[in-house]
Coordinates of C-alpha atoms and ligand atoms in Angstrom, one line a residue:
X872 CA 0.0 0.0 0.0
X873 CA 1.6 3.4 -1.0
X874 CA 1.5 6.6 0.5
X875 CA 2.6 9.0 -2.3
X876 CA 4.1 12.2 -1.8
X877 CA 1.8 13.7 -4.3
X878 CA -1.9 11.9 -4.0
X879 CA -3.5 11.2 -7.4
X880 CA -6.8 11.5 -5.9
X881 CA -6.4 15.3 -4.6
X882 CA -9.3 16.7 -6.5
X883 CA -11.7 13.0 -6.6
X884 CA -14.0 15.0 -4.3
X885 CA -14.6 18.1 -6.7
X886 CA -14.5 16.3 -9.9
X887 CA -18.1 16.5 -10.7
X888 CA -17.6 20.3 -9.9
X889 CA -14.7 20.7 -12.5
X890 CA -16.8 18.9 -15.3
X891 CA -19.8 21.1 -14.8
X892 CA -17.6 24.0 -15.0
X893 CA -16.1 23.3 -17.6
X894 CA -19.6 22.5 -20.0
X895 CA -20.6 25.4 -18.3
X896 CA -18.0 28.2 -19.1
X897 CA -17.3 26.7 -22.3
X898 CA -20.2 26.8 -23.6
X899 CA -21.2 30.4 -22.2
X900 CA -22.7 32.8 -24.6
X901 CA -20.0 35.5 -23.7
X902 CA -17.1 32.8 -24.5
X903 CA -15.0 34.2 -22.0
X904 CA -12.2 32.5 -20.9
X905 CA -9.5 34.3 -18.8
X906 CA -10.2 37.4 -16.9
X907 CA -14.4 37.5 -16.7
X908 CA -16.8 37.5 -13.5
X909 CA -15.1 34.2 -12.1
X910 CA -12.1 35.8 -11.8
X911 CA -13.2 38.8 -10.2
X912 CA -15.2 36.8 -7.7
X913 CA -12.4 34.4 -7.1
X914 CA -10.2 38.2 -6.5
X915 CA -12.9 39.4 -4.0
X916 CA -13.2 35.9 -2.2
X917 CA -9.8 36.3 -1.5
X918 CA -10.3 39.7 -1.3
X919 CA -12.2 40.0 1.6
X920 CA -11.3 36.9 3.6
X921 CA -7.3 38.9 4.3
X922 CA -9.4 42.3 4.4
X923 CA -6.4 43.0 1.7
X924 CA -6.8 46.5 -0.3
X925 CA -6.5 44.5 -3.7
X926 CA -5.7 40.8 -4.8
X927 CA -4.9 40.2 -8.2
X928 CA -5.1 37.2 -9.9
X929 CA -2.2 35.9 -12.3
X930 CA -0.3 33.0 -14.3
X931 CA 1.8 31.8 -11.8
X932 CA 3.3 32.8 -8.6
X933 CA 6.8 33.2 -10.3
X934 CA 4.7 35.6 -12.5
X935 CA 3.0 37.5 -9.5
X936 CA 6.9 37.9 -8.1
X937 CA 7.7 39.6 -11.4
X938 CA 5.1 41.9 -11.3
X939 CA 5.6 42.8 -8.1
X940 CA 9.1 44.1 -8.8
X941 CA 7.8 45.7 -12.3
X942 CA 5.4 47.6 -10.5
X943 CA 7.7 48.5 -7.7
X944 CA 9.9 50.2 -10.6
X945 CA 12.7 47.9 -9.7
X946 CA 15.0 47.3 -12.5
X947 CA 18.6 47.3 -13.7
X948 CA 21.5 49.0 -11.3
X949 CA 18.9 47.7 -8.3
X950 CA 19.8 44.8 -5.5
X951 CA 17.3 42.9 -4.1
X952 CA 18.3 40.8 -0.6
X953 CA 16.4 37.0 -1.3
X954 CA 17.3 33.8 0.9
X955 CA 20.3 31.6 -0.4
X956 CA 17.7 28.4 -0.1
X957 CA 14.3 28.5 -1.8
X958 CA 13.3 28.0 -5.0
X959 CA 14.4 29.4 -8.4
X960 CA 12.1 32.0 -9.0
X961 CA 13.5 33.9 -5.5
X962 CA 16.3 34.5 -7.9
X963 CA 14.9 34.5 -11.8
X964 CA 12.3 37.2 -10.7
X965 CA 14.7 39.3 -9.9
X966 CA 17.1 38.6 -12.9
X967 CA 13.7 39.0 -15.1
X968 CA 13.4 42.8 -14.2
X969 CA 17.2 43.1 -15.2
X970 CA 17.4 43.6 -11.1
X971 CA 20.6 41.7 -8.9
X972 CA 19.9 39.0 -6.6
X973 CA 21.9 39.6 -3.4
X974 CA 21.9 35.9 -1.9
X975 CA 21.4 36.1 2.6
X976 CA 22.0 33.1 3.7
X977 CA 19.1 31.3 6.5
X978 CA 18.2 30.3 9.7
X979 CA 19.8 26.6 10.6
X980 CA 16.5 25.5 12.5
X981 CA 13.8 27.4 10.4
X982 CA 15.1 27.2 7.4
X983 CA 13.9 30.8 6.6
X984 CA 16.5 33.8 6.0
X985 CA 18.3 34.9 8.9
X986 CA 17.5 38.9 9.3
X987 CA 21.3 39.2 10.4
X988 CA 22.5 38.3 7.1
X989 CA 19.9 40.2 5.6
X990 CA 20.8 44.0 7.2
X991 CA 24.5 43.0 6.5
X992 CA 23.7 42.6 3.0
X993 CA 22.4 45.8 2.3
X994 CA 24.0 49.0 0.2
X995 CA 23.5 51.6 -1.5
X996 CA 21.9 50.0 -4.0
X997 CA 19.2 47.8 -2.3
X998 CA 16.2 48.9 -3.3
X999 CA 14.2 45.5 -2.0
X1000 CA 14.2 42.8 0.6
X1001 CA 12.3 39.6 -0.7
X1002 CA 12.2 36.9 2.0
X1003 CA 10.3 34.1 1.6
X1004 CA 8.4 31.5 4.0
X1005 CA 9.6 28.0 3.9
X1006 CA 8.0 24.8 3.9
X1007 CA 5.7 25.2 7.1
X1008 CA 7.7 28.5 8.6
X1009 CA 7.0 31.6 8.2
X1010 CA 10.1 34.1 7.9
X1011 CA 10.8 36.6 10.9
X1012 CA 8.0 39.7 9.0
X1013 CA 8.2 41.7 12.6
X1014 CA 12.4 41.7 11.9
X1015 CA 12.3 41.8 8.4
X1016 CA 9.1 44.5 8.3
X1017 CA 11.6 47.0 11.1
X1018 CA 14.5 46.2 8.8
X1019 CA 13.4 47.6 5.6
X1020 CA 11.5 50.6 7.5
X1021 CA 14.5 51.4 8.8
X1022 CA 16.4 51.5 5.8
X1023 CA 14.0 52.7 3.4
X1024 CA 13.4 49.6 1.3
X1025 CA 10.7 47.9 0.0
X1026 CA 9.6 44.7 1.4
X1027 CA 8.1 42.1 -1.3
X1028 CA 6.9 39.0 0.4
X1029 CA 7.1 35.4 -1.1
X1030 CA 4.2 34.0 1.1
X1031 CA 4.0 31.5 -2.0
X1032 CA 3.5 28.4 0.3
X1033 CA 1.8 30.5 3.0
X1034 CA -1.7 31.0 2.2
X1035 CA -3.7 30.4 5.2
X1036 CA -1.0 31.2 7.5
X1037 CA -0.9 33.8 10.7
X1038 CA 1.6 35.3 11.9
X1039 CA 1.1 37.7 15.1
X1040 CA -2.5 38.6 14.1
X1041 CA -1.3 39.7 10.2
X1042 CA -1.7 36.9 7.4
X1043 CA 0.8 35.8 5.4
X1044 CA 1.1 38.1 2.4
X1045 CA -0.2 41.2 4.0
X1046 CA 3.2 41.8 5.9
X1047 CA 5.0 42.8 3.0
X1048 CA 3.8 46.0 0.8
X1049 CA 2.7 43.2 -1.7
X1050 CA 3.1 39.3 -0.9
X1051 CA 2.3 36.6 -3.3
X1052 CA 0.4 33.0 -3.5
X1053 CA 0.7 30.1 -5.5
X1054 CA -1.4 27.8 -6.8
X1055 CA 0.1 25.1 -8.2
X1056 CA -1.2 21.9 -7.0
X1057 CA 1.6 21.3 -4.0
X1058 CA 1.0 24.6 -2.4
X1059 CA -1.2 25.0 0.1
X1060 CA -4.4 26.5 -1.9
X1061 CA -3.1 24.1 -4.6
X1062 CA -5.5 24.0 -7.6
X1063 CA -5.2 21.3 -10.8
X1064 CA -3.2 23.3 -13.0
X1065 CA -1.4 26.8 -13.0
X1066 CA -1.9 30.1 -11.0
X1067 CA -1.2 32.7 -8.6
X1068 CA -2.0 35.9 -6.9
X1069 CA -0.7 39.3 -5.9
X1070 CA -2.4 39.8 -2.4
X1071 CA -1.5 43.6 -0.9
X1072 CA -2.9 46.4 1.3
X1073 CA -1.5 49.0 -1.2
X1074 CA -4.8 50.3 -3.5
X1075 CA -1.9 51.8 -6.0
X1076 CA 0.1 49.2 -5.9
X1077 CA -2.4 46.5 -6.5
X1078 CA -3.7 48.8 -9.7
X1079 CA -0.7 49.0 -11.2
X1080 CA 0.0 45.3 -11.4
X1081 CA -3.9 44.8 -12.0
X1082 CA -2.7 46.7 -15.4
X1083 CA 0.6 45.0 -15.7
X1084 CA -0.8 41.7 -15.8
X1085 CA -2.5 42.4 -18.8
X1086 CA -0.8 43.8 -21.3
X1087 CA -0.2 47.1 -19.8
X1088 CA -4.2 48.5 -20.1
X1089 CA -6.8 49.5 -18.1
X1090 CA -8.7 49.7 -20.8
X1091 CA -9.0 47.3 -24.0
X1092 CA -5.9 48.1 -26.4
X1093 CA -5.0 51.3 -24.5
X1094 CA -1.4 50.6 -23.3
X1095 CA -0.1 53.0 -20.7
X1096 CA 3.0 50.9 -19.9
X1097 CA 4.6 47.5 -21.1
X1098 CA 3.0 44.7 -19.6
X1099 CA 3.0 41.0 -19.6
X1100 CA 0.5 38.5 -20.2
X1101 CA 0.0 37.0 -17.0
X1102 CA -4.0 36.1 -16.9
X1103 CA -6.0 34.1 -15.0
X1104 CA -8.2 31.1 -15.9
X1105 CA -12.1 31.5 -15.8
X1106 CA -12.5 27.9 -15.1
X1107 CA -10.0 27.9 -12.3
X1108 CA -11.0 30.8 -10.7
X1109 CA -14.7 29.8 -10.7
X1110 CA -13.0 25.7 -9.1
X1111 CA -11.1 27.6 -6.7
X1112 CA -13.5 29.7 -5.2
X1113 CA -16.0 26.6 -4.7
X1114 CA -13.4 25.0 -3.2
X1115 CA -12.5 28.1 -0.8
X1116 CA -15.1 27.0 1.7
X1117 CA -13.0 23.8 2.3
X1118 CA -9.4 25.6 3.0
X1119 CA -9.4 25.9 6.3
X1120 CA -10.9 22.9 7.0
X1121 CA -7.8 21.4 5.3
X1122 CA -5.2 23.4 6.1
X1123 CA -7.0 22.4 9.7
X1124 CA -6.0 18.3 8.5
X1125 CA -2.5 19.1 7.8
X1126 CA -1.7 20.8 10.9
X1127 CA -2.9 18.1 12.8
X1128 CA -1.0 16.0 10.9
X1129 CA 2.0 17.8 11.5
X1130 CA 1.4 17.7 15.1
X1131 CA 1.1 14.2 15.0
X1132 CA 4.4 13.9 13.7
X1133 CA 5.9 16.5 16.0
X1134 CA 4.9 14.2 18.9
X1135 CA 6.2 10.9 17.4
X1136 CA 9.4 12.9 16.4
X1137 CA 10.0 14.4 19.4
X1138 CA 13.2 13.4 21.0
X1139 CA 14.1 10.4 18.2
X1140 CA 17.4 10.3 17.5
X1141 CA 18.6 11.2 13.7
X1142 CA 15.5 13.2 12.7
X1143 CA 14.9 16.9 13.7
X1144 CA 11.0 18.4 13.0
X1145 CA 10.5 21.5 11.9
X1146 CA 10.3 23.9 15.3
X1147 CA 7.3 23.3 17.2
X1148 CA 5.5 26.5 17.2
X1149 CA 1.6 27.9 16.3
X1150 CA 1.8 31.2 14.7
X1151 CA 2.9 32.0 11.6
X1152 CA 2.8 28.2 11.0
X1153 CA 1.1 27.0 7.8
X1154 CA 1.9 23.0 6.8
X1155 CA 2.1 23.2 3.3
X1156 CA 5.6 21.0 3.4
X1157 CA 6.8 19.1 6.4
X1158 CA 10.3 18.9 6.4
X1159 CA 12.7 17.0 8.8
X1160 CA 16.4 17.4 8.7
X1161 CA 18.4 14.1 9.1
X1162 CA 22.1 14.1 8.8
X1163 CA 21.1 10.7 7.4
X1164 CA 18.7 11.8 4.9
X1165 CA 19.9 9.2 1.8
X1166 CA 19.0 6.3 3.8
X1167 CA 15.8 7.9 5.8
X1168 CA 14.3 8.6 2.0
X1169 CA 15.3 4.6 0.7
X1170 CA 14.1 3.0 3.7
X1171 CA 10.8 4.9 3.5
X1172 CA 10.3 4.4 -0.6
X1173 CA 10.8 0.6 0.5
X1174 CA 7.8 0.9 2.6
X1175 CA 6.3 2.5 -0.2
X1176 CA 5.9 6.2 1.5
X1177 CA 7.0 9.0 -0.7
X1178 CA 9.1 11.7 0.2
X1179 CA 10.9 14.7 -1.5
X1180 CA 13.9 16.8 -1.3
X1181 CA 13.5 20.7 -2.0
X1182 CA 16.2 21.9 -2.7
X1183 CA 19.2 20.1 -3.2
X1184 CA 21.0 22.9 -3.4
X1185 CA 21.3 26.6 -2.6
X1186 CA 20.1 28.8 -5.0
X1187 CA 23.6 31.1 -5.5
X1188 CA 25.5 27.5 -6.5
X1189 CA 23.0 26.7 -9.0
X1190 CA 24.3 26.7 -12.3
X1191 CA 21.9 29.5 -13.7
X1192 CA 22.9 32.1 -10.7
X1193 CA 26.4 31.5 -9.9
X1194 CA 27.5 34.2 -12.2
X1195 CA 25.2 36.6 -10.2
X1196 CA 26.5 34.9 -6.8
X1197 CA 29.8 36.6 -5.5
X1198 CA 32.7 34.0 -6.3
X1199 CA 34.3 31.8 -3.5
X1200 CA 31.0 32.8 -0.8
X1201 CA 29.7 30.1 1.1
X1202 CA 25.8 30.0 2.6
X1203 CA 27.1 27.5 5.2
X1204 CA 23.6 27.4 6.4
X1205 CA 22.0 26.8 3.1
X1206 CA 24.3 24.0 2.2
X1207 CA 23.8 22.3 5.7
X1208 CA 19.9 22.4 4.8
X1209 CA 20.0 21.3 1.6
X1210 CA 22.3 17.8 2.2
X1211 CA 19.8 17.1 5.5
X1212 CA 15.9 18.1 4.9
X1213 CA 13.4 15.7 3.9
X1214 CA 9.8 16.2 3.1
X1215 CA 7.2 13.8 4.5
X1216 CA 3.6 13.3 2.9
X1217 CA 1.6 15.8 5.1
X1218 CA -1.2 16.2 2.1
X1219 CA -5.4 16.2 4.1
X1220 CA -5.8 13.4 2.3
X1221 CA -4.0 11.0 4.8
X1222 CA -5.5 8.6 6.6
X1223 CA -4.7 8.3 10.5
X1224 CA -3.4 5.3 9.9
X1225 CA -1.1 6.0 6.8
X1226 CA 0.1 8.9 9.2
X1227 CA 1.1 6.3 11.7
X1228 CA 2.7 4.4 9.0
X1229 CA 4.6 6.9 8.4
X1230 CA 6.2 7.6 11.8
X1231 CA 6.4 4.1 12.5
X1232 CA 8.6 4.4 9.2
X1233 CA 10.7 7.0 10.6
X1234 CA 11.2 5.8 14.0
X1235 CA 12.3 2.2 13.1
X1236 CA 15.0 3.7 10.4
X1237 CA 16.2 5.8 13.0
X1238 CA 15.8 3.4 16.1
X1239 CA 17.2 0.4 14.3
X1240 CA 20.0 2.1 12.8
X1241 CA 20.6 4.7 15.2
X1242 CA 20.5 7.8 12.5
X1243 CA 22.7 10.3 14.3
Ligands
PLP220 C1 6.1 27.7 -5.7 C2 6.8 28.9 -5.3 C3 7.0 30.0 -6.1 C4 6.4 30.1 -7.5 O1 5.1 29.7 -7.7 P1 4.7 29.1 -9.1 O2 3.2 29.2 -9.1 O3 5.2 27.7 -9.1 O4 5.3 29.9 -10.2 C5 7.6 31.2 -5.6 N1 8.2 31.1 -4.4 C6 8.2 30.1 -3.6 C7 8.8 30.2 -2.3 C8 7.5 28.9 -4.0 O5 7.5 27.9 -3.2

């Protein structure tokens, strides 16, 4: 019996739903197809749930990064602080908008970028701080929020994995002047197919990327600026806002999960959980670090449990960024992350039983062969 990383049956319960939708928008007198009434709805559900000034939709959350910057007027001669470990588009935004990516390295234990690194890293030429929460943690926003006030920056959030998540009373994206969603099917508002959002409390902000996103008008074939096309689906927004009134209840399933594991974890030898805490928590990954990870990721895949390594390496000793990483730095932190975490299955769709399965998993590989 497997218990995939990934579960093929994510969307089994809204299937019907999808079909409908799909005879229904497609055969719509107004033949709209990206940008119509579901869309806007979709915008204000989300709208109004984070009490956010604006939330735009858009085609990706590597997108929604892009146009955060564009809009921000951040371009070439800029620097923009991101975390050393994250994924690629942390750093191919930024390169995008002809922008440098200053590499911070993160926080051993929460994985998130270390606000140390990221004052140190500042000159003249900052014009942005981009952190980004990681797997189930949120990064420091009180640090990070005092850190760019008080050095007149601009503070883009990459609350990518985050939707849903708290921290200190503010959700994650509204701590930043713009923060951003994804919702690709592994995040945690994941959806069959490809999206995102810009989520902000800035009105002007939100209506210059509202424009950006679309070709640069407000109004059809007037182009004020250069845009991008970076539209949303009619079909997925009108999926996604039935399937809003679910979220929490899920996001609800994974932090129990989590918990679960926390206490089964706790005090094992080999395997460290993430840091047990309640705010700003939001379990879109569960990640342990094991010095053994190799062997902690065979022995589960012979029990048939799947598990995942994001990322295998940090993003300034990736081939593509290198040449825009200063030569002969280490991110001793990054590195140490990368060669130890390991993502367990943490998907709502876990039975209690496979989630016992799982930790039984874990604690025999690292009982039996004492994982240090
Ligand atoms: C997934 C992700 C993105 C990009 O979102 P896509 O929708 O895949 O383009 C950006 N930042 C972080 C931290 C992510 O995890």
């Amino acid at each position: 019996m497997q218990i995939p990383f990934f579960p093929p049956d994510l969307f089994e319960d809204d299937r019907k739903v999808m079909l409908d939708l799909i005879r229904e928008i497609g055969v719509a007198p107004e033949q709209k197809f990206i940008l119509g009434e579901h869309t806007r709805v979709f915008e204000e559900t989300l709208r109004e749930e984070l009490g956010a000034a604006d939330v735009i939709a858009c085609g990706s959350g590597t997108s929604a990064l892009g146009l955060v910057l564009r809009a921000m007027d951040i371009g070439p001669g800029d620097e923009v602080v991101v975390p050393a470990f994250g994924c690629a588009p942390l750093a191919s935004a930024v390169l995008e908008v002809g922008a440098h990516p200053v590499f911070a390295d993160v926080d051993r234990r929460t994985l998130v970028v270390d606000p140390d690194d990221v004052a140190a890293r500042i000159t003249h030429r900052t014009k942005a701080i981009m952190p980004a929460h990681m797997f189930s943690v949120m990064a420091d926003m009180p640090r990070l929020t005092e850190i760019a006030a008080s050095r007149g920056l601009r503070l883009v959030e990459d609350s990518a994995v985050a939707q849903g998540a708290v921290m200190a009373g503010t959700p994650a994206g509204l701590w930043g002047e713009a923060g951003v969603y994804s919702f690709v099917q592994v995040k945690s508002f994941g959806m069959p197919g490809e999206g995102g959002a810009v989520v902000t409390r800035d009105a002007e902000l939100g209506a210059r990327v509202r424009m950006l996103r679309n070709h640069g008008q407000r109004e059809r074939f007037v182009h004020e600026v250069v845009g991008l096309n970076s539209r949303f689906d009619e079909i997925q927004a009108a999926f996604q806002t039935y399937r809003f009134a679910g979220f929490a209840e899920r996001l609800a399933r994974r932090a129990r999960i989590a918990e679960r594991y926390d206490e089964r974890f706790a005090s094992l030898p080999g395997v460290v959980p993430p840091p047990a805490a309640r705010d700003g928590r939001c379990h879109h990954v569960y990640c342990v670090q094991s010095d053994r990870r190799e062997e902690l990721r065979e022995f589960l895949a012979a029990r048939g449990i799947g598990s995942h390594v994001h990322y295998p390496r940090p993003l300034p000793e990736q081939a593509a960024f290198a040449p825009h990483a200063p030569v002969g730095e280490r991110w001793v932190n990054a590195e140490h992350a990368c060669a130890r975490i390991l993502a367990l299955p943490v998907h709502p769709h876990l039975t209690d039983d496979e989630v016992e399965r799982v930790c039984d998993a874990v604690r025999e590989c690292c009982e039996g062969s004492r994982v240090r």
